[in-house]
PDB file of C-alpha atoms and ligand atoms in Angstrom:
ATOM      1  CA  MET A   1      30.147  -8.029  12.137  1.00 51.00           C
ATOM      2  CA  THR A   2      27.469  -6.605   9.871  1.00 53.00           C
ATOM      3  CA  VAL A   3      24.765  -4.408  11.313  1.00 52.00           C
ATOM      4  CA  ASP A   4      21.284  -4.536   9.817  1.00 50.00           C
ATOM      5  CA  PRO A   5      20.496  -0.913   8.932  1.00 47.00           C
ATOM      6  CA  PHE A   6      16.779  -1.762   9.095  1.00 45.00           C
ATOM      7  CA  PRO A   7      16.167  -3.648  12.340  1.00 48.00           C
ATOM      8  CA  PRO A   8      12.626  -4.922  12.994  1.00 48.00           C
ATOM      9  CA  HIS A   9       9.941  -2.523  14.099  1.00 47.00           C
ATOM     10  CA  PRO A  10       9.926  -2.370  17.925  1.00 46.00           C
ATOM     11  CA  LEU A  11       6.367  -3.735  18.067  1.00 43.00           C
ATOM     12  CA  HIS A  12       7.250  -6.560  15.700  1.00 47.00           C
ATOM     13  CA  THR A  13       6.003 -10.018  16.685  1.00 46.00           C
ATOM     14  CA  PRO A  14       7.177 -12.982  14.661  1.00 62.00           C
ATOM     15  CA  GLY A  15       4.802 -15.038  12.573  1.00 88.00           C
ATOM     16  CA  ILE A  16       1.444 -13.515  11.825  1.00 92.00           C
ATOM     17  CA  ALA A  17       1.155  -9.867  10.820  1.00 95.00           C
ATOM     18  CA  ALA A  18      -2.647  -9.755  10.985  1.00 95.00           C
ATOM     19  CA  ALA A  19      -5.472 -12.191  11.537  1.00 95.00           C
ATOM     20  CA  THR A  20      -9.242 -12.401  11.703  1.00 95.00           C
ATOM     21  CA  ALA A  21     -11.211 -14.931  13.774  1.00 95.00           C
ATOM     22  CA  ASP A  22     -14.830 -15.696  12.906  1.00 96.00           C
ATOM     23  CA  LEU A  23     -15.111 -12.269  11.363  1.00 97.00           C
ATOM     24  CA  THR A  24     -18.720 -11.540  10.441  1.00 98.00           C
ATOM     25  CA  LYS A  25     -20.028  -8.317   8.943  1.00 98.00           C
ATOM     26  CA  VAL A  26     -23.714  -7.672   8.431  1.00 97.00           C
ATOM     27  CA  TYR A  27     -24.952  -4.528   6.718  1.00 96.00           C
ATOM     28  CA  GLY A  28     -28.485  -3.257   7.181  1.00 93.00           C
ATOM     29  CA  ARG A  29     -31.300  -5.179   8.827  1.00 91.00           C
ATOM     30  CA  GLY A  30     -34.504  -6.996   8.031  1.00 90.00           C
ATOM     31  CA  ASP A  31     -35.314  -7.376   4.336  1.00 91.00           C
ATOM     32  CA  THR A  32     -32.305  -5.370   3.236  1.00 92.00           C
ATOM     33  CA  GLN A  33     -29.813  -7.220   5.447  1.00 95.00           C
ATOM     34  CA  VAL A  34     -26.638  -8.323   3.697  1.00 95.00           C
ATOM     35  CA  VAL A  35     -24.190 -10.745   5.267  1.00 97.00           C
ATOM     36  CA  ALA A  36     -21.040  -9.394   3.642  1.00 98.00           C
ATOM     37  CA  LEU A  37     -18.681 -11.643   5.639  1.00 98.00           C
ATOM     38  CA  ASP A  38     -19.654 -14.929   7.251  1.00 97.00           C
ATOM     39  CA  ARG A  39     -17.257 -16.186   9.948  1.00 97.00           C
ATOM     40  CA  VAL A  40     -14.024 -15.554   8.076  1.00 97.00           C
ATOM     41  CA  SER A  41     -10.893 -16.737   9.891  1.00 95.00           C
ATOM     42  CA  ILE A  42      -7.647 -15.999   8.141  1.00 95.00           C
ATOM     43  CA  GLY A  43      -4.064 -15.147   9.050  1.00 95.00           C
ATOM     44  CA  PHE A  44      -1.632 -13.123   6.990  1.00 96.00           C
ATOM     45  CA  ARG A  45       1.918 -14.357   7.525  1.00 95.00           C
ATOM     46  CA  GLU A  46       4.753 -11.882   7.846  1.00 95.00           C
ATOM     47  CA  GLY A  47       6.785 -11.309   4.734  1.00 95.00           C
ATOM     48  CA  GLU A  48       4.113 -12.849   2.538  1.00 96.00           C
ATOM     49  CA  PHE A  49       2.182 -11.349  -0.375  1.00 97.00           C
ATOM     50  CA  THR A  50      -1.466 -12.456  -0.289  1.00 97.00           C
ATOM     51  CA  ALA A  51      -4.080 -11.755  -2.948  1.00 98.00           C
ATOM     52  CA  ILE A  52      -7.784 -11.821  -2.062  1.00 97.00           C
ATOM     53  CA  MET A  53      -9.995 -12.768  -4.990  1.00 96.00           C
ATOM     54  CA  GLY A  54     -13.618 -13.531  -5.629  1.00 93.00           C
ATOM     55  CA  PRO A  55     -16.613 -12.311  -7.620  1.00 91.00           C
ATOM     56  CA  SER A  56     -17.792  -8.754  -7.355  1.00 91.00           C
ATOM     57  CA  GLY A  57     -19.833  -8.158  -4.194  1.00 94.00           C
ATOM     58  CA  CYS A  58     -18.523 -11.181  -2.305  1.00 94.00           C
ATOM     59  CA  GLY A  59     -16.921  -9.247   0.509  1.00 96.00           C
ATOM     60  CA  LYS A  60     -13.321  -8.588  -0.552  1.00 96.00           C
ATOM     61  CA  SER A  61     -13.351  -4.889   0.297  1.00 95.00           C
ATOM     62  CA  THR A  62     -15.293  -5.513   3.485  1.00 97.00           C
ATOM     63  CA  LEU A  63     -12.682  -8.057   4.580  1.00 97.00           C
ATOM     64  CA  MET A  64      -9.885  -5.624   3.841  1.00 96.00           C
ATOM     65  CA  HIS A  65     -11.631  -2.722   5.575  1.00 96.00           C
ATOM     66  CA  CYS A  66     -12.349  -4.783   8.686  1.00 97.00           C
ATOM     67  CA  ALA A  67      -8.842  -6.287   8.770  1.00 96.00           C
ATOM     68  CA  ALA A  68      -7.371  -2.784   8.482  1.00 95.00           C
ATOM     69  CA  GLY A  69      -9.556  -1.251  11.178  1.00 95.00           C
ATOM     70  CA  LEU A  70     -11.406   0.993   8.715  1.00 94.00           C
ATOM     71  CA  ASP A  71     -14.697  -0.761   9.465  1.00 95.00           C
ATOM     72  CA  SER A  72     -15.797  -2.652  12.564  1.00 95.00           C
ATOM     73  CA  PRO A  73     -16.969  -6.273  12.620  1.00 97.00           C
ATOM     74  CA  SER A  74     -20.531  -7.270  13.576  1.00 97.00           C
ATOM     75  CA  SER A  75     -18.948 -10.171  15.451  1.00 97.00           C
ATOM     76  CA  GLY A  76     -15.624 -11.935  15.599  1.00 97.00           C
ATOM     77  CA  SER A  77     -12.254 -10.296  16.001  1.00 95.00           C
ATOM     78  CA  VAL A  78      -9.323  -8.794  14.155  1.00 96.00           C
ATOM     79  CA  ARG A  79      -5.776  -8.382  15.300  1.00 94.00           C
ATOM     80  CA  ILE A  80      -2.799  -6.559  13.916  1.00 94.00           C
ATOM     81  CA  GLY A  81       0.336  -8.146  15.359  1.00 91.00           C
ATOM     82  CA  THR A  82      -0.721  -8.901  18.920  1.00 88.00           C
ATOM     83  CA  THR A  83      -3.195  -6.027  19.182  1.00 92.00           C
ATOM     84  CA  GLU A  84      -6.904  -6.903  19.198  1.00 93.00           C
ATOM     85  CA  LEU A  85      -8.584  -4.028  17.365  1.00 95.00           C
ATOM     86  CA  GLY A  86     -11.793  -4.492  19.358  1.00 93.00           C
ATOM     87  CA  THR A  87      -9.990  -3.442  22.532  1.00 92.00           C
ATOM     88  CA  LEU A  88      -8.979  -0.063  21.101  1.00 94.00           C
ATOM     89  CA  GLY A  89     -10.794   3.234  21.404  1.00 93.00           C
ATOM     90  CA  ASP A  90     -11.247   5.482  18.370  1.00 93.00           C
ATOM     91  CA  ARG A  91      -8.084   7.488  18.937  1.00 93.00           C
ATOM     92  CA  GLN A  92      -5.952   4.409  19.549  1.00 94.00           C
ATOM     93  CA  LEU A  93      -7.388   2.827  16.418  1.00 94.00           C
ATOM     94  CA  THR A  94      -6.608   5.935  14.373  1.00 93.00           C
ATOM     95  CA  ARG A  95      -3.055   5.845  15.684  1.00 91.00           C
ATOM     96  CA  LEU A  96      -2.635   2.161  14.961  1.00 93.00           C
ATOM     97  CA  ARG A  97      -3.835   2.685  11.382  1.00 93.00           C
ATOM     98  CA  ARG A  98      -1.456   5.589  10.945  1.00 90.00           C
ATOM     99  CA  ASP A  99       1.599   3.929  12.484  1.00 89.00           C
ATOM    100  CA  ARG A 100       1.239   0.249  11.671  1.00 93.00           C
ATOM    101  CA  ILE A 101      -0.809  -0.058   8.465  1.00 95.00           C
ATOM    102  CA  GLY A 102      -0.107   1.125   4.943  1.00 95.00           C
ATOM    103  CA  PHE A 103      -2.933   1.667   2.445  1.00 94.00           C
ATOM    104  CA  ILE A 104      -3.034   1.727  -1.327  1.00 94.00           C
ATOM    105  CA  PHE A 105      -6.352   2.443  -3.010  1.00 91.00           C
ATOM    106  CA  GLN A 106      -7.577   2.154  -6.565  1.00 89.00           C
ATOM    107  CA  ALA A 107      -7.881   5.952  -6.770  1.00 90.00           C
ATOM    108  CA  PHE A 108      -4.399   7.030  -5.777  1.00 86.00           C
ATOM    109  CA  ASN A 109      -5.655   9.415  -3.054  1.00 91.00           C
ATOM    110  CA  LEU A 110      -2.691  11.791  -3.217  1.00 95.00           C
ATOM    111  CA  LEU A 111      -2.955  15.385  -2.025  1.00 96.00           C
ATOM    112  CA  PRO A 112      -2.755  17.569  -5.151  1.00 96.00           C
ATOM    113  CA  THR A 113      -1.009  20.513  -3.497  1.00 97.00           C
ATOM    114  CA  LEU A 114       1.844  18.435  -2.087  1.00 97.00           C
ATOM    115  CA  THR A 115       4.919  17.259  -3.967  1.00 97.00           C
ATOM    116  CA  ALA A 116       5.612  13.570  -4.450  1.00 97.00           C
ATOM    117  CA  LEU A 117       8.081  13.652  -1.542  1.00 97.00           C
ATOM    118  CA  GLU A 118       5.606  15.470   0.717  1.00 96.00           C
ATOM    119  CA  ASN A 119       2.909  12.951  -0.194  1.00 97.00           C
ATOM    120  CA  ILE A 120       5.252  10.052   0.547  1.00 96.00           C
ATOM    121  CA  THR A 121       6.246  11.381   3.956  1.00 96.00           C
ATOM    122  CA  LEU A 122       2.757  12.616   4.900  1.00 94.00           C
ATOM    123  CA  PRO A 123       2.001   9.681   7.268  1.00 90.00           C
ATOM    124  CA  LEU A 124       5.198  10.502   9.173  1.00 92.00           C
ATOM    125  CA  THR A 125       4.501  14.237   9.147  1.00 92.00           C
ATOM    126  CA  LEU A 126       1.050  13.591  10.624  1.00 88.00           C
ATOM    127  CA  ALA A 127       2.638  11.393  13.288  1.00 87.00           C
ATOM    128  CA  GLY A 128       5.233  14.063  14.091  1.00 90.00           C
ATOM    129  CA  ARG A 129       8.006  11.699  13.053  1.00 90.00           C
ATOM    130  CA  ARG A 130      11.016  12.336  10.883  1.00 90.00           C
ATOM    131  CA  PRO A 131      11.662   9.970   8.005  1.00 89.00           C
ATOM    132  CA  GLU A 132      14.538   7.547   8.481  1.00 90.00           C
ATOM    133  CA  ARG A 133      16.719   8.870   5.702  1.00 92.00           C
ATOM    134  CA  GLN A 134      18.189   5.522   4.605  1.00 92.00           C
ATOM    135  CA  TRP A 135      14.804   3.837   4.574  1.00 91.00           C
ATOM    136  CA  LEU A 136      13.186   6.691   2.660  1.00 94.00           C
ATOM    137  CA  ASP A 137      15.975   6.613   0.069  1.00 94.00           C
ATOM    138  CA  ARG A 138      15.613   2.872  -0.310  1.00 90.00           C
ATOM    139  CA  VAL A 139      11.845   3.018  -0.773  1.00 92.00           C
ATOM    140  CA  VAL A 140      12.048   5.962  -3.187  1.00 94.00           C
ATOM    141  CA  SER A 141      14.711   4.305  -5.293  1.00 91.00           C
ATOM    142  CA  MET A 142      12.850   0.992  -5.278  1.00 88.00           C
ATOM    143  CA  VAL A 143       9.790   2.633  -6.852  1.00 91.00           C
ATOM    144  CA  GLY A 144      12.000   4.644  -9.227  1.00 92.00           C
ATOM    145  CA  LEU A 145      10.868   8.100  -8.123  1.00 94.00           C
ATOM    146  CA  ALA A 146      14.203   9.679  -7.191  1.00 93.00           C
ATOM    147  CA  GLN A 147      14.028  12.107 -10.134  1.00 94.00           C
ATOM    148  CA  ARG A 148      10.386  13.064  -9.561  1.00 96.00           C
ATOM    149  CA  LEU A 149      10.275  13.946  -5.872  1.00 97.00           C
ATOM    150  CA  ASP A 150       9.468  17.625  -6.415  1.00 97.00           C
ATOM    151  CA  HIS A 151       6.657  16.935  -8.911  1.00 97.00           C
ATOM    152  CA  ARG A 152       3.046  17.401  -7.936  1.00 97.00           C
ATOM    153  CA  PRO A 153       0.538  14.609  -8.677  1.00 97.00           C
ATOM    154  CA  ALA A 154      -0.854  16.446 -11.738  1.00 96.00           C
ATOM    155  CA  GLN A 155       2.639  16.371 -13.254  1.00 97.00           C
ATOM    156  CA  LEU A 156       2.863  12.585 -12.907  1.00 96.00           C
ATOM    157  CA  SER A 157       1.311   9.752 -14.912  1.00 94.00           C
ATOM    158  CA  GLY A 158      -1.213   7.451 -13.249  1.00 94.00           C
ATOM    159  CA  GLY A 159       1.446   4.799 -12.833  1.00 93.00           C
ATOM    160  CA  GLN A 160       3.843   7.275 -11.244  1.00 94.00           C
ATOM    161  CA  GLN A 161       1.107   8.524  -8.921  1.00 95.00           C
ATOM    162  CA  GLN A 162       0.425   4.993  -7.765  1.00 93.00           C
ATOM    163  CA  ARG A 163       4.151   4.504  -7.215  1.00 94.00           C
ATOM    164  CA  VAL A 164       4.013   7.550  -4.907  1.00 96.00           C
ATOM    165  CA  ALA A 165       1.120   5.847  -3.107  1.00 95.00           C
ATOM    166  CA  VAL A 166       3.159   2.628  -2.800  1.00 94.00           C
ATOM    167  CA  ALA A 167       6.098   4.556  -1.324  1.00 95.00           C
ATOM    168  CA  ARG A 168       3.724   6.396   1.042  1.00 95.00           C
ATOM    169  CA  ALA A 169       2.340   3.045   2.216  1.00 95.00           C
ATOM    170  CA  LEU A 170       5.848   1.698   2.869  1.00 93.00           C
ATOM    171  CA  VAL A 171       7.532   4.749   4.397  1.00 93.00           C
ATOM    172  CA  SER A 172       6.444   4.158   7.981  1.00 90.00           C
ATOM    173  CA  ARG A 173       7.563   0.523   7.781  1.00 90.00           C
ATOM    174  CA  PRO A 174       4.084  -0.694   8.673  1.00 93.00           C
ATOM    175  CA  ALA A 175       3.278  -4.148  10.009  1.00 92.00           C
ATOM    176  CA  ILE A 176       1.117  -4.723   6.943  1.00 96.00           C
ATOM    177  CA  VAL A 177       0.170  -2.997   3.685  1.00 97.00           C
ATOM    178  CA  PHE A 178      -3.377  -3.367   2.359  1.00 97.00           C
ATOM    179  CA  GLY A 179      -4.232  -2.597  -1.250  1.00 96.00           C
ATOM    180  CA  ASP A 180      -7.787  -2.581  -2.630  1.00 94.00           C
ATOM    181  CA  GLU A 181      -7.528  -3.144  -6.389  1.00 94.00           C
ATOM    182  CA  PRO A 182      -4.333  -1.038  -6.495  1.00 93.00           C
ATOM    183  CA  THR A 183      -3.930  -1.573 -10.235  1.00 93.00           C
ATOM    184  CA  GLY A 184      -7.621  -1.119 -11.086  1.00 91.00           C
ATOM    185  CA  ASN A 185      -7.052   2.329 -12.606  1.00 90.00           C
ATOM    186  CA  LEU A 186      -3.808   1.559 -14.424  1.00 90.00           C
ATOM    187  CA  ASP A 187      -3.041   0.259 -17.892  1.00 91.00           C
ATOM    188  CA  SER A 188      -1.421  -3.168 -17.938  1.00 92.00           C
ATOM    189  CA  ARG A 189       2.144  -1.855 -18.192  1.00 91.00           C
ATOM    190  CA  ALA A 190       1.834   0.598 -15.311  1.00 90.00           C
ATOM    191  CA  GLY A 191      -0.088  -2.044 -13.380  1.00 92.00           C
ATOM    192  CA  ALA A 192       2.703  -4.566 -13.880  1.00 94.00           C
ATOM    193  CA  GLU A 193       5.224  -2.018 -12.578  1.00 91.00           C
ATOM    194  CA  VAL A 194       3.224  -1.355  -9.425  1.00 91.00           C
ATOM    195  CA  LEU A 195       2.712  -5.092  -8.843  1.00 95.00           C
ATOM    196  CA  GLY A 196       6.442  -5.621  -9.326  1.00 93.00           C
ATOM    197  CA  PHE A 197       7.179  -2.958  -6.676  1.00 91.00           C
ATOM    198  CA  LEU A 198       4.739  -4.562  -4.263  1.00 94.00           C
ATOM    199  CA  ARG A 199       6.428  -7.907  -4.806  1.00 95.00           C
ATOM    200  CA  ASP A 200       9.865  -6.289  -4.368  1.00 91.00           C
ATOM    201  CA  SER A 201       8.694  -4.768  -1.099  1.00 92.00           C
ATOM    202  CA  VAL A 202       7.936  -8.296   0.125  1.00 94.00           C
ATOM    203  CA  ARG A 203      11.093  -9.924  -1.286  1.00 93.00           C
ATOM    204  CA  GLU A 204      13.605  -7.171  -0.567  1.00 90.00           C
ATOM    205  CA  LEU A 205      12.142  -5.293   2.381  1.00 88.00           C
ATOM    206  CA  GLY A 206      10.334  -8.157   4.108  1.00 92.00           C
ATOM    207  CA  GLN A 207       7.034  -6.267   3.945  1.00 95.00           C
ATOM    208  CA  THR A 208       3.709  -8.057   4.441  1.00 96.00           C
ATOM    209  CA  VAL A 209       1.221  -7.196   1.698  1.00 97.00           C
ATOM    210  CA  VAL A 210      -2.456  -8.063   1.252  1.00 98.00           C
ATOM    211  CA  MET A 211      -4.072  -7.053  -2.029  1.00 97.00           C
ATOM    212  CA  VAL A 212      -7.639  -7.328  -3.251  1.00 96.00           C
ATOM    213  CA  THR A 213      -7.840  -7.977  -6.970  1.00 95.00           C
ATOM    214  CA  HIS A 214     -10.084  -9.587  -9.537  1.00 90.00           C
ATOM    215  CA  ASP A 215      -7.262  -9.907 -12.045  1.00 93.00           C
ATOM    216  CA  PRO A 216      -5.593 -13.358 -12.328  1.00 95.00           C
ATOM    217  CA  VAL A 217      -2.458 -11.747 -13.727  1.00 95.00           C
ATOM    218  CA  ALA A 218      -2.194  -9.490 -10.668  1.00 96.00           C
ATOM    219  CA  ALA A 219      -2.831 -12.453  -8.373  1.00 97.00           C
ATOM    220  CA  GLY A 220       0.084 -14.225 -10.083  1.00 97.00           C
ATOM    221  CA  TYR A 221       2.454 -11.787  -8.364  1.00 97.00           C
ATOM    222  CA  ALA A 222       1.329 -13.015  -4.937  1.00 97.00           C
ATOM    223  CA  ASP A 223       2.701 -15.885  -2.842  1.00 97.00           C
ATOM    224  CA  ARG A 224      -0.775 -17.038  -1.954  1.00 97.00           C
ATOM    225  CA  VAL A 225      -4.295 -16.402  -3.211  1.00 97.00           C
ATOM    226  CA  VAL A 226      -7.404 -16.779  -1.064  1.00 96.00           C
ATOM    227  CA  PHE A 227     -10.819 -17.015  -2.678  1.00 96.00           C
ATOM    228  CA  LEU A 228     -13.966 -15.524  -1.205  1.00 95.00           C
ATOM    229  CA  SER A 229     -17.434 -16.404  -2.367  1.00 94.00           C
ATOM    230  CA  ASP A 230     -20.607 -15.068  -0.833  1.00 95.00           C
ATOM    231  CA  GLY A 231     -18.766 -13.765   2.210  1.00 97.00           C
ATOM    232  CA  ARG A 232     -16.994 -17.019   2.942  1.00 97.00           C
ATOM    233  CA  LEU A 233     -13.475 -18.265   2.389  1.00 96.00           C
ATOM    234  CA  VAL A 234     -13.851 -21.091  -0.105  1.00 94.00           C
ATOM    235  CA  ASP A 235     -10.352 -21.955  -1.267  1.00 95.00           C
ATOM    236  CA  GLU A 236      -6.744 -20.913  -1.372  1.00 95.00           C
ATOM    237  CA  MET A 237      -3.753 -21.498  -3.591  1.00 96.00           C
ATOM    238  CA  ALA A 238      -0.020 -21.313  -2.899  1.00 96.00           C
ATOM    239  CA  HIS A 239       2.414 -20.083  -5.552  1.00 96.00           C
ATOM    240  CA  PRO A 240      -0.342 -19.020  -7.942  1.00 96.00           C
ATOM    241  CA  THR A 241       0.085 -18.581 -11.652  1.00 97.00           C
ATOM    242  CA  PRO A 242      -2.424 -16.607 -13.757  1.00 96.00           C
ATOM    243  CA  ASP A 243      -3.481 -19.807 -15.571  1.00 96.00           C
ATOM    244  CA  ARG A 244      -4.203 -21.745 -12.401  1.00 96.00           C
ATOM    245  CA  VAL A 245      -6.007 -18.781 -10.836  1.00 95.00           C
ATOM    246  CA  LEU A 246      -8.180 -18.324 -13.917  1.00 94.00           C
ATOM    247  CA  ASP A 247      -8.944 -22.038 -13.931  1.00 92.00           C
ATOM    248  CA  LEU A 248     -10.168 -21.897 -10.337  1.00 90.00           C
ATOM    249  CA  MET A 249     -12.207 -18.738 -10.997  1.00 87.00           C
ATOM    250  CA  LEU A 250     -13.928 -20.480 -13.892  1.00 86.00           C
ATOM    251  CA  ARG A 251     -14.816 -23.411 -11.691  1.00 83.00           C
ATOM    252  CA  PHE A 252     -16.315 -21.159  -9.002  1.00 76.00           C
ATOM    253  CA  SER A 253     -18.358 -19.149 -11.444  1.00 71.00           C
ATOM    254  CA  GLY A 254     -19.642 -22.103 -13.442  1.00 65.00           C
ATOM    255  CA  GLY A 255     -17.960 -21.167 -16.683  1.00 59.00           C
ATOM    256  CA  SER A 256     -17.497 -17.419 -16.902  1.00 58.00           C
ATOM    257  CA  PRO A 257     -15.045 -15.462 -14.729  1.00 54.00           C
ATOM    258  CA  GLN A 258     -17.331 -12.426 -15.179  1.00 51.00           C
ATOM    259  CA  THR A 259     -20.398 -14.073 -13.656  1.00 44.00           C
ATOM    260  CA  PRO A 260     -20.839 -13.188 -10.002  1.00 46.00           C
ATOM    261  CA  ALA A 261     -21.350 -16.362  -7.966  1.00 46.00           C
ATOM    262  CA  CYS A 262     -23.365 -14.544  -5.338  1.00 47.00           C
ATOM    263  CA  ASP A 263     -25.908 -12.841  -7.572  1.00 43.00           C
ATOM    264  CA  ALA A 264     -28.673 -12.812  -4.985  1.00 42.00           C
ATOM    265  CA  ARG A 265     -27.330  -9.417  -3.980  1.00 43.00           C
ATOM    266  CA  SER A 266     -26.938  -6.193  -5.861  1.00 42.00           C
ATOM    267  CA  ARG A 267     -23.500  -4.740  -6.174  1.00 40.00           C
ATOM    268  CA  THR A 268     -21.148  -2.734  -8.288  1.00 41.00           C
ATOM    269  CA  SER A 269     -17.608  -3.784  -7.383  1.00 40.00           C
TER     270      SER A 269
HETATM  271  N1  ADP B   1     -21.768   0.217   3.437  1.00 70.45           N
HETATM  272  C1  ADP B   1     -22.526  -0.796   2.987  1.00 70.45           C
HETATM  273  N2  ADP B   1     -23.854  -0.847   3.236  1.00 70.45           N
HETATM  274  C2  ADP B   1     -24.611  -1.872   2.811  1.00 70.45           C
HETATM  275  N3  ADP B   1     -24.142  -2.920   2.093  1.00 70.45           N
HETATM  276  C3  ADP B   1     -22.820  -2.917   1.807  1.00 70.45           C
HETATM  277  C4  ADP B   1     -21.950  -1.870   2.228  1.00 70.45           C
HETATM  278  N4  ADP B   1     -20.686  -2.153   1.793  1.00 70.45           N
HETATM  279  C5  ADP B   1     -20.780  -3.320   1.131  1.00 70.45           C
HETATM  280  N5  ADP B   1     -22.050  -3.778   1.138  1.00 70.45           N
HETATM  281  C6  ADP B   1     -22.526  -5.040   0.555  1.00 70.45           C
HETATM  282  O1  ADP B   1     -21.738  -6.085   1.088  1.00 70.45           O
HETATM  283  C7  ADP B   1     -21.415  -7.029   0.072  1.00 70.45           C
HETATM  284  C8  ADP B   1     -19.896  -7.131  -0.063  1.00 70.45           C
HETATM  285  O2  ADP B   1     -19.402  -5.904  -0.604  1.00 70.45           O
HETATM  286  P1  ADP B   1     -17.858  -5.652  -0.898  1.00 70.45           P
HETATM  287  O3  ADP B   1     -17.070  -6.049   0.294  1.00 70.45           O
HETATM  288  O4  ADP B   1     -17.720  -4.258  -1.370  1.00 70.45           O
HETATM  289  O5  ADP B   1     -17.575  -6.694  -2.081  1.00 70.45           O
HETATM  290  P2  ADP B   1     -16.357  -6.754  -3.130  1.00 70.45           P
HETATM  291  O6  ADP B   1     -15.276  -5.836  -2.677  1.00 70.45           O
HETATM  292  O7  ADP B   1     -15.967  -8.205  -3.146  1.00 70.45           O
HETATM  293  O8  ADP B   1     -16.921  -6.355  -4.457  1.00 70.45           O
HETATM  294  C9  ADP B   1     -22.116  -6.555  -1.189  1.00 70.45           C
HETATM  295  O9  ADP B   1     -23.346  -7.224  -1.289  1.00 70.45           O
HETATM  296  C10 ADP B   1     -22.313  -5.090  -0.947  1.00 70.45           C
HETATM  297  O10 ADP B   1     -23.436  -4.611  -1.657  1.00 70.45           O
HETATM  298 MG1   MG B   2     -14.402  -4.168  -3.618  1.00 70.45          MG
END
């Protein structure tokens, strides 16, 4: 008999890792009111790599922040596994984020005084947990950092720093990993490496990953792409390729992938 060295997380529920139902987010009020998300209902299946795409300002980050419990909905609901986030108090929410969600940001957000290893294990340290040695070794070797564990962020390239961030997101074996433009600050080679590691984490480790991107090449690493426009889900694509993604982006934007489709509102990215 073979024994799985990495049995499912005890809070694991089969099927859907996270879901939103009629998620609406309104910023401001009156003349300056912005409906950033308009009744978005979406599920993220376990063991699947989803890319969220859409023009700048159309609600991608807001969707990710609400789905990850970093921001609260104006109406509608969000669940991680079977837990409705709206039922949690602040401390429970903080704990859920720490224990069940991994984050990767565009700016790597590493602590400069800690080594790569200390950065990777920080979520566990904060939770008072010890790393599972086998799992840690597997994650570290997957992202190719075994020889760099005692380096500080300043001694690492941007690509290596983001690999530390990927390992940090995976180390607690979260229910879901969210990345907001995780390759936005990387050159194409380092970006491709990080995207490859994210895909490996889905294929080899069974991780669930949701990534915001505006790059069709990055979206091509995903199993599924969902398209947001003006705060609404407008389309989705299974088994995307960069060509097909670009084609759909061109159709949404009326010719140019750079043209925001929701230009009634001001925005940066
Ligand atoms: N904290 C905020 N206060 C007011 N408006 C916001 C805030 N965050 C985002 N918005 C607005 O909500 C809309 C969606 O923003 P965002 O989710 O950041 O879009 P994206 O990530 O797709 O570029 C934009 O019009 C943006 O200006
Ligand atoms: Mg954004």
